[in-house]
PDB file of C-alpha atoms in Angstrom:
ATOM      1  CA  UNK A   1     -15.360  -5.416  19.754  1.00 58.00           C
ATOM      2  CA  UNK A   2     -15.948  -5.634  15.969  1.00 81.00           C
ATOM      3  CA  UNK A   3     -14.419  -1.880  16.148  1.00 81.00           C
ATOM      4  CA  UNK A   4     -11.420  -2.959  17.449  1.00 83.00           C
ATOM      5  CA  UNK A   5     -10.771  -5.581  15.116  1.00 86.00           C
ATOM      6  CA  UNK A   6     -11.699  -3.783  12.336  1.00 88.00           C
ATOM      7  CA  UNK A   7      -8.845  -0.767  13.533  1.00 89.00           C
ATOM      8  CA  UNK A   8      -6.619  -3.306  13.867  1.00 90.00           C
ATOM      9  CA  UNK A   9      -7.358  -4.524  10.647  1.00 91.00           C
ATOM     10  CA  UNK A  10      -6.977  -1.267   9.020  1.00 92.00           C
ATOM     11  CA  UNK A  11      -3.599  -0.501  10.696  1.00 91.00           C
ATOM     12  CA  UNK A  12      -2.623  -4.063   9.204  1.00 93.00           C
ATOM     13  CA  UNK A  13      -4.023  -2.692   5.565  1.00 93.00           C
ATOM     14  CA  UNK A  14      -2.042   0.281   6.094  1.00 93.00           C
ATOM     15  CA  UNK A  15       1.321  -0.737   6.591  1.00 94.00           C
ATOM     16  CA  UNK A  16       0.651  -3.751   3.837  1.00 93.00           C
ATOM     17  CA  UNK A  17       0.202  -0.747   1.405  1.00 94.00           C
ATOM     18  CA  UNK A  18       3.672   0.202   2.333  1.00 96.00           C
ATOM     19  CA  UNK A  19       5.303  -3.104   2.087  1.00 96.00           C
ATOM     20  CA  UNK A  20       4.230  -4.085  -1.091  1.00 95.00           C
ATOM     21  CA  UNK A  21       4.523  -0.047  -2.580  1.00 95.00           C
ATOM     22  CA  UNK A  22       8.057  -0.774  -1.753  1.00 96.00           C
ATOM     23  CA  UNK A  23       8.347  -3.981  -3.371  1.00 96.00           C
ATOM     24  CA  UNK A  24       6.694  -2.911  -6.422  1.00 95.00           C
ATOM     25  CA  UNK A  25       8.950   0.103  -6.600  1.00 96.00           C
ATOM     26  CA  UNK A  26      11.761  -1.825  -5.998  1.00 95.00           C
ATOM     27  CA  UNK A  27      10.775  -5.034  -8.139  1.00 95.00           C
ATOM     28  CA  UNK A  28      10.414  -3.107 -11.326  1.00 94.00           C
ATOM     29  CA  UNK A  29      12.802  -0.578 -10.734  1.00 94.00           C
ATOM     30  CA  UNK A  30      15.372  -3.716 -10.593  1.00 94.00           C
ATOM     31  CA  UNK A  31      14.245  -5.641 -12.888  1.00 91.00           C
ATOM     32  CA  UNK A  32      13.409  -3.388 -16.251  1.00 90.00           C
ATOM     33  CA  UNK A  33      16.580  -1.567 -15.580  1.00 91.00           C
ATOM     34  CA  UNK A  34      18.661  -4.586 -15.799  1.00 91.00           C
ATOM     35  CA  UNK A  35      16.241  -5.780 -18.625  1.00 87.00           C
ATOM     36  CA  UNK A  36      16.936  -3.040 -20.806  1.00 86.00           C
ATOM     37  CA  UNK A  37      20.575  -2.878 -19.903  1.00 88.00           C
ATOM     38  CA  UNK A  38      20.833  -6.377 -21.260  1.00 86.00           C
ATOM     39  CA  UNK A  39      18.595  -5.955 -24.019  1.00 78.00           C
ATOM     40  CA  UNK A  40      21.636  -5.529 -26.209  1.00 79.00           C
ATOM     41  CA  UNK A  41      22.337  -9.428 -25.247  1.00 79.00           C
ATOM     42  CA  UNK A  42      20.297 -12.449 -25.238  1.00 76.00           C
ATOM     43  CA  UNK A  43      18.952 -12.797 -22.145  1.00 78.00           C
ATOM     44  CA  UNK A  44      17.395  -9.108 -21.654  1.00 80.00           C
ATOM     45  CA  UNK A  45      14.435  -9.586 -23.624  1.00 81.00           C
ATOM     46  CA  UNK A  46      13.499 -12.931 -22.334  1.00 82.00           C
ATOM     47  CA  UNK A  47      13.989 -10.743 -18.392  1.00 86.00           C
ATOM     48  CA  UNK A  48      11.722  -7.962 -19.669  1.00 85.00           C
ATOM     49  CA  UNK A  49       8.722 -10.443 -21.186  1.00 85.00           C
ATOM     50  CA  UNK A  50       8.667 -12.409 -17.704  1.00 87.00           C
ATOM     51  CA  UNK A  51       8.572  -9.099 -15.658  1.00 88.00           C
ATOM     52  CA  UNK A  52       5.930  -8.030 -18.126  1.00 87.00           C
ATOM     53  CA  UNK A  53       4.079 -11.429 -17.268  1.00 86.00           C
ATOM     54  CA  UNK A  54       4.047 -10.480 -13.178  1.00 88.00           C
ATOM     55  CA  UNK A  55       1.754  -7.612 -13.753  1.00 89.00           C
ATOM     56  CA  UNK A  56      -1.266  -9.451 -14.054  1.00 88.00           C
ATOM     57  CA  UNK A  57      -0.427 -11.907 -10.885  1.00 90.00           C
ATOM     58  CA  UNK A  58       0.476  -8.855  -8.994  1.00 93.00           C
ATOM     59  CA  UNK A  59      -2.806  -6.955  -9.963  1.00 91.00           C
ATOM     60  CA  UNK A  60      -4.961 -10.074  -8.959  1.00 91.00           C
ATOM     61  CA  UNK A  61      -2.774 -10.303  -5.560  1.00 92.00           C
ATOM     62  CA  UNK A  62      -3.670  -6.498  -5.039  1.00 91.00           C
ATOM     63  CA  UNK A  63      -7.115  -7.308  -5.882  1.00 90.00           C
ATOM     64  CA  UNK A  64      -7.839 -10.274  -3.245  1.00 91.00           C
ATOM     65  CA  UNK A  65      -5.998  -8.088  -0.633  1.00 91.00           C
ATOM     66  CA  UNK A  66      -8.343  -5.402  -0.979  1.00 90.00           C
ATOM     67  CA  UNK A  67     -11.171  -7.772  -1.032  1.00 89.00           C
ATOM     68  CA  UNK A  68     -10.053  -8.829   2.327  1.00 89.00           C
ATOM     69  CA  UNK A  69      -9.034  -5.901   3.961  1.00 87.00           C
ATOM     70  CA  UNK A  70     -11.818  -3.668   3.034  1.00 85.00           C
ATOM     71  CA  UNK A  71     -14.459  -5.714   1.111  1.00 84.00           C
ATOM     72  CA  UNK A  72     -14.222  -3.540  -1.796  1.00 84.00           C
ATOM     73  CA  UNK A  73     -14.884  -6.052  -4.878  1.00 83.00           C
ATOM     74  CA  UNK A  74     -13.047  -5.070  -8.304  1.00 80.00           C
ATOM     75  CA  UNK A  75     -13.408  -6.271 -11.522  1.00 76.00           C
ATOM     76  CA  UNK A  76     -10.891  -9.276 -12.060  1.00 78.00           C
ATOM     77  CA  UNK A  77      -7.745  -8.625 -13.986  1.00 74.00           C
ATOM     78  CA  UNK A  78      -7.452  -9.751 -17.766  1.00 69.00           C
ATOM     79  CA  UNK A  79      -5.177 -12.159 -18.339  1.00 67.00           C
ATOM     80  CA  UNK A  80      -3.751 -12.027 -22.108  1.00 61.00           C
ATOM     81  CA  UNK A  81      -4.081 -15.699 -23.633  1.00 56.00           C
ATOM     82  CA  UNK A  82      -0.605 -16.955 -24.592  1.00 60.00           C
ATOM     83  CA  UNK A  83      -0.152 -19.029 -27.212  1.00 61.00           C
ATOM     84  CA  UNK A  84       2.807 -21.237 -28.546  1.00 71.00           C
ATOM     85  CA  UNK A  85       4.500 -18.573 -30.874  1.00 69.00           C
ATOM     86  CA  UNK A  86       8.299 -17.940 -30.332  1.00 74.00           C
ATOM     87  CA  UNK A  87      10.004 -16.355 -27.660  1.00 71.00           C
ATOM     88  CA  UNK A  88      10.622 -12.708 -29.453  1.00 73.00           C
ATOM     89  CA  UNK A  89       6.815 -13.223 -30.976  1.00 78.00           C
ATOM     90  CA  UNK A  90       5.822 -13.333 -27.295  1.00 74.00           C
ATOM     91  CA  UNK A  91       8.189 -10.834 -25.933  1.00 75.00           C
ATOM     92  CA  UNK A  92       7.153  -8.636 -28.972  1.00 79.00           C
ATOM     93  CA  UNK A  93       3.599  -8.882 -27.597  1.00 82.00           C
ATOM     94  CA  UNK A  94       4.356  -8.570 -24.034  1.00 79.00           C
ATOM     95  CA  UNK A  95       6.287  -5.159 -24.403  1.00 81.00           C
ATOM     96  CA  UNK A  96       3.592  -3.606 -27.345  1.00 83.00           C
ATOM     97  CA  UNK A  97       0.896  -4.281 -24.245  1.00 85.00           C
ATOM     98  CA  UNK A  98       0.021  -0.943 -23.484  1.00 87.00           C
ATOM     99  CA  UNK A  99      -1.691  -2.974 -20.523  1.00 89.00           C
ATOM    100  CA  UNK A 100       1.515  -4.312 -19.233  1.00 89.00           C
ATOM    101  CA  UNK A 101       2.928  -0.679 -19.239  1.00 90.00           C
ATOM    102  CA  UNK A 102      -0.036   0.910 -17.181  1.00 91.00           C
ATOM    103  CA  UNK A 103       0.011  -1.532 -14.426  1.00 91.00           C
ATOM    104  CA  UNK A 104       3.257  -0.816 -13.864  1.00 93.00           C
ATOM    105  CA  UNK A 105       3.129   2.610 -13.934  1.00 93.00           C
ATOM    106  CA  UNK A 106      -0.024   1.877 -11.366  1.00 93.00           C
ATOM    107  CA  UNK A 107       1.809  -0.497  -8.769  1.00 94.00           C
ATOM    108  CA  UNK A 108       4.602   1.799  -8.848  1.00 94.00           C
ATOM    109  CA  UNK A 109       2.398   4.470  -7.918  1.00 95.00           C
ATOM    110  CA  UNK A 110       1.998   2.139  -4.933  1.00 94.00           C
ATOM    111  CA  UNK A 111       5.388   3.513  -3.246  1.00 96.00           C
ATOM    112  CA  UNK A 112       4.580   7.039  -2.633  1.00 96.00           C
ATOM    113  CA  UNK A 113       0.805   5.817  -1.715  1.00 95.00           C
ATOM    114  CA  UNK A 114       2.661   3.123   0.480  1.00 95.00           C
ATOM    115  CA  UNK A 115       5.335   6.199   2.229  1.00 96.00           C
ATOM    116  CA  UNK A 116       2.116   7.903   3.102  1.00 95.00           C
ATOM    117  CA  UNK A 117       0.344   5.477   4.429  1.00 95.00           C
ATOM    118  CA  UNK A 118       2.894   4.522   7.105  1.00 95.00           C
ATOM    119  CA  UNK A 119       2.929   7.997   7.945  1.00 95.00           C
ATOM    120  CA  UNK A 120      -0.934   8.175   8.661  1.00 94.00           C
ATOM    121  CA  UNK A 121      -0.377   4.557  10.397  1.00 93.00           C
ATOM    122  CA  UNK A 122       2.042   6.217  12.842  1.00 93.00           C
ATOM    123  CA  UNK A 123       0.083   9.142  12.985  1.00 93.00           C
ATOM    124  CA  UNK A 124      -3.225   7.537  13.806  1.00 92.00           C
ATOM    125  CA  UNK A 125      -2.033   4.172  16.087  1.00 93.00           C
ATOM    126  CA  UNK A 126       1.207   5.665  17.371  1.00 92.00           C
ATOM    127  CA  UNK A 127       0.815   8.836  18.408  1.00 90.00           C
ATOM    128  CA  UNK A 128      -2.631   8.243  20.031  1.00 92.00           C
ATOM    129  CA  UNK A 129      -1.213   6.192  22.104  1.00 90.00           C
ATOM    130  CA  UNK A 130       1.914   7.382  23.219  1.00 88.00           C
ATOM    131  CA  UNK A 131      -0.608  10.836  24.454  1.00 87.00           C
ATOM    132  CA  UNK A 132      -2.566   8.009  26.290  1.00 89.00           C
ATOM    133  CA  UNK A 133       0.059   6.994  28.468  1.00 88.00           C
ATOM    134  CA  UNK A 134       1.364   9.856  29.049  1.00 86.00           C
ATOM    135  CA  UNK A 135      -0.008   9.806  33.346  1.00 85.00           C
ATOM    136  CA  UNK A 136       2.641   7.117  33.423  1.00 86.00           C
ATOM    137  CA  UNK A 137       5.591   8.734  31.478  1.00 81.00           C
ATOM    138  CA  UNK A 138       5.593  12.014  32.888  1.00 79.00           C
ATOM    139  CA  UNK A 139       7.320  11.352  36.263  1.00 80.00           C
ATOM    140  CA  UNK A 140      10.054   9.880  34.350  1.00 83.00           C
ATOM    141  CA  UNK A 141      10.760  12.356  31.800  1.00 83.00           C
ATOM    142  CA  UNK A 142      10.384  15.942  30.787  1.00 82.00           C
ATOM    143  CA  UNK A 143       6.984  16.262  28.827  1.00 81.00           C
ATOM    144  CA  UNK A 144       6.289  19.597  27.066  1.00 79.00           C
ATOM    145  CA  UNK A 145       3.119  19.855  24.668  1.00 79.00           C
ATOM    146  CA  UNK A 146       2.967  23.353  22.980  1.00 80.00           C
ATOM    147  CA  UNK A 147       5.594  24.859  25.270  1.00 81.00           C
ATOM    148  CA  UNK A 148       2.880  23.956  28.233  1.00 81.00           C
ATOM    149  CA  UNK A 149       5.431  21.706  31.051  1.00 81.00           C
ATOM    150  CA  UNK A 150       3.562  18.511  31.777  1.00 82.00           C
ATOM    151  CA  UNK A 151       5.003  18.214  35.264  1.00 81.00           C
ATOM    152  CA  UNK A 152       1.669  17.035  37.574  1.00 83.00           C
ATOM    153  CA  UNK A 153      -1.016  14.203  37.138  1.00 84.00           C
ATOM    154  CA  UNK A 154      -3.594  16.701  36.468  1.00 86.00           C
ATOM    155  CA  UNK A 155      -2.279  18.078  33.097  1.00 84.00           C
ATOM    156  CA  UNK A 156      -1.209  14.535  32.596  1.00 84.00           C
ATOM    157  CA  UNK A 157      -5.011  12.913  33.091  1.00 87.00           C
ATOM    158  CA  UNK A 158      -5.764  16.257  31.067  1.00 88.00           C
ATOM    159  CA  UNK A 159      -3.628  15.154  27.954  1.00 87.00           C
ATOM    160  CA  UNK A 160      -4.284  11.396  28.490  1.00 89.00           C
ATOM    161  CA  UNK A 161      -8.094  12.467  27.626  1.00 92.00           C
ATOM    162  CA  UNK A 162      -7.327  14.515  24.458  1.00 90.00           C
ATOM    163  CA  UNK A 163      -5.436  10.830  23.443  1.00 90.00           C
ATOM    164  CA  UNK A 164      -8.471   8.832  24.283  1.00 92.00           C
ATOM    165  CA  UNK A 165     -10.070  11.848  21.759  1.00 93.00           C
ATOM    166  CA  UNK A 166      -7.522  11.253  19.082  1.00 92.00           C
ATOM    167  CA  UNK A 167      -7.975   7.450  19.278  1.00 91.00           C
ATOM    168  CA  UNK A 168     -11.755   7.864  18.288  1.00 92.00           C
ATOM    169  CA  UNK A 169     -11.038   9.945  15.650  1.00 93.00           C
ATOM    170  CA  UNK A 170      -8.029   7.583  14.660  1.00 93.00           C
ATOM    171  CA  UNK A 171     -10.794   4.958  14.592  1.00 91.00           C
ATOM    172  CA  UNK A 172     -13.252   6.945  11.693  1.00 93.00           C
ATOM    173  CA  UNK A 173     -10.077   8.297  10.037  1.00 93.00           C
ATOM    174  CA  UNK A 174      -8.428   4.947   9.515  1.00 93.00           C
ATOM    175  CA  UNK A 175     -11.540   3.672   8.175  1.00 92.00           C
ATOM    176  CA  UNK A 176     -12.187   5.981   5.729  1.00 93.00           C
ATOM    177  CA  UNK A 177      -8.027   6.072   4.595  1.00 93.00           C
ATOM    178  CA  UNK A 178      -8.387   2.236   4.072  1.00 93.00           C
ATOM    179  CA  UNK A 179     -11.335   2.576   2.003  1.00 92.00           C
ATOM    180  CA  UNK A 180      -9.686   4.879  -0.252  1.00 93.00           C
ATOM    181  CA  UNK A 181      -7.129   2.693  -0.609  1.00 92.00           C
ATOM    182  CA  UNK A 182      -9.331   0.135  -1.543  1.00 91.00           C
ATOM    183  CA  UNK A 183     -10.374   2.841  -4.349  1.00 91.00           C
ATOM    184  CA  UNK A 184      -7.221   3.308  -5.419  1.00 92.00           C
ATOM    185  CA  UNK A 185      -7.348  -0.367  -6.258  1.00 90.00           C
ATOM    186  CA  UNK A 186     -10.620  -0.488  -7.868  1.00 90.00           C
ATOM    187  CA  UNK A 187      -9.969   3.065  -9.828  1.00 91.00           C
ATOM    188  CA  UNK A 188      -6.211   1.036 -11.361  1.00 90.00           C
ATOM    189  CA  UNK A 189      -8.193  -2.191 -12.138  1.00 89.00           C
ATOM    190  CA  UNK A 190     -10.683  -0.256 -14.110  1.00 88.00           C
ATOM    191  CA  UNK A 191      -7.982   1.763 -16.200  1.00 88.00           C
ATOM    192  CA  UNK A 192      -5.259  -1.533 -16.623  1.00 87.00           C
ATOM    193  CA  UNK A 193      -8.750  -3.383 -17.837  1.00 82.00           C
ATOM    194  CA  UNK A 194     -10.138  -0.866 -20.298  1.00 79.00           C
TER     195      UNK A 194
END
């Protein structure tokens, strides 16, 4: 049972990866662009030093989810003190961060990472599956694997069996996928800390 959950729990890990690569992509992609658009006016620098200011929240967020997902404990992220010096004092600091800079190169890494993970999700919970049930598709639709008809329940049960294969290799594949994700995680926590 603890198998099961813990595939599930993957698949869940998996397609998290791709939600937030996306929103990390899309997030900084957003906001530094319009930052530096405005940075000619008043209110771009101010945009930049708060987006600046995410990367550590974001980086500890990153860090409990891979602490839950796949009990892979990295070093906590440091947090800058801030003090009370001016706005462009602050925003000076925030931008010369080389810290700042390499986390977000890191969570935007997180998009491509993220694309390929929902690939491997679909390839390792989806398609399993779908071979699985393929006894009771096969009378309703035209089945070909490899150019080889799937037109009786013989080659059906056949195929159904090389699914129930896949899905225990699914299981060990998964695994190991969300522990290198969890990695991935510990190897960017390392670098933004150093």
């Amino acid at each position: 049972m603890t198998r099961t959950v813990s595939f599930i729990q993957n698949g869940y890990f998996l397609l998290f990866t791709f939600a937030t690569g996306v929103f990390y992509f899309s997030f900084y992609l957003v906001a530094l662009t319009l930052g530096f658009s405005l940075s000619f006016t008043v209110a771009g620098v101010p945009l930049i030093t708060y987006v600046l200011r995410t990367t550590s929240t974001f980086l500890q967020f990153e860090r409990i989810q891979t602490k839950i997902y796949t009990d892979i404990t990295t070093a906590p992220c440091v947090n800058p003190l801030s003090t009370n010096a001016s706005i462009w004092l602050q925003a000076k600091r925030e931008m010369m961060n080389r810290r700042n800079w390499m986390a977000i190169g890191w969570l935007m890494l997180k998009f491509p990472i993220g694309v390929a993970s929902l690939i491997m999700a679909v390839m390792l919970y989806v398609l399993p599956l779908v071979v699985i049930v393929i006894p009771y598709l096969f009378p309703f639709i035209n089945i070909s694997i490899m150019d080889v008809p799937i037109d009786n329940f013989a080659k059906s049960v056949v195929v159904s069996a090389v699914g129930v294969a896949l899905m225990m290799v699914s299981i060990r594949l998964a695994s190991r996928l969300t522990r290198m994700l969890g990695h991935y995680t510990r190897l960017m926590m390392n670098s933004v800390n150093r």
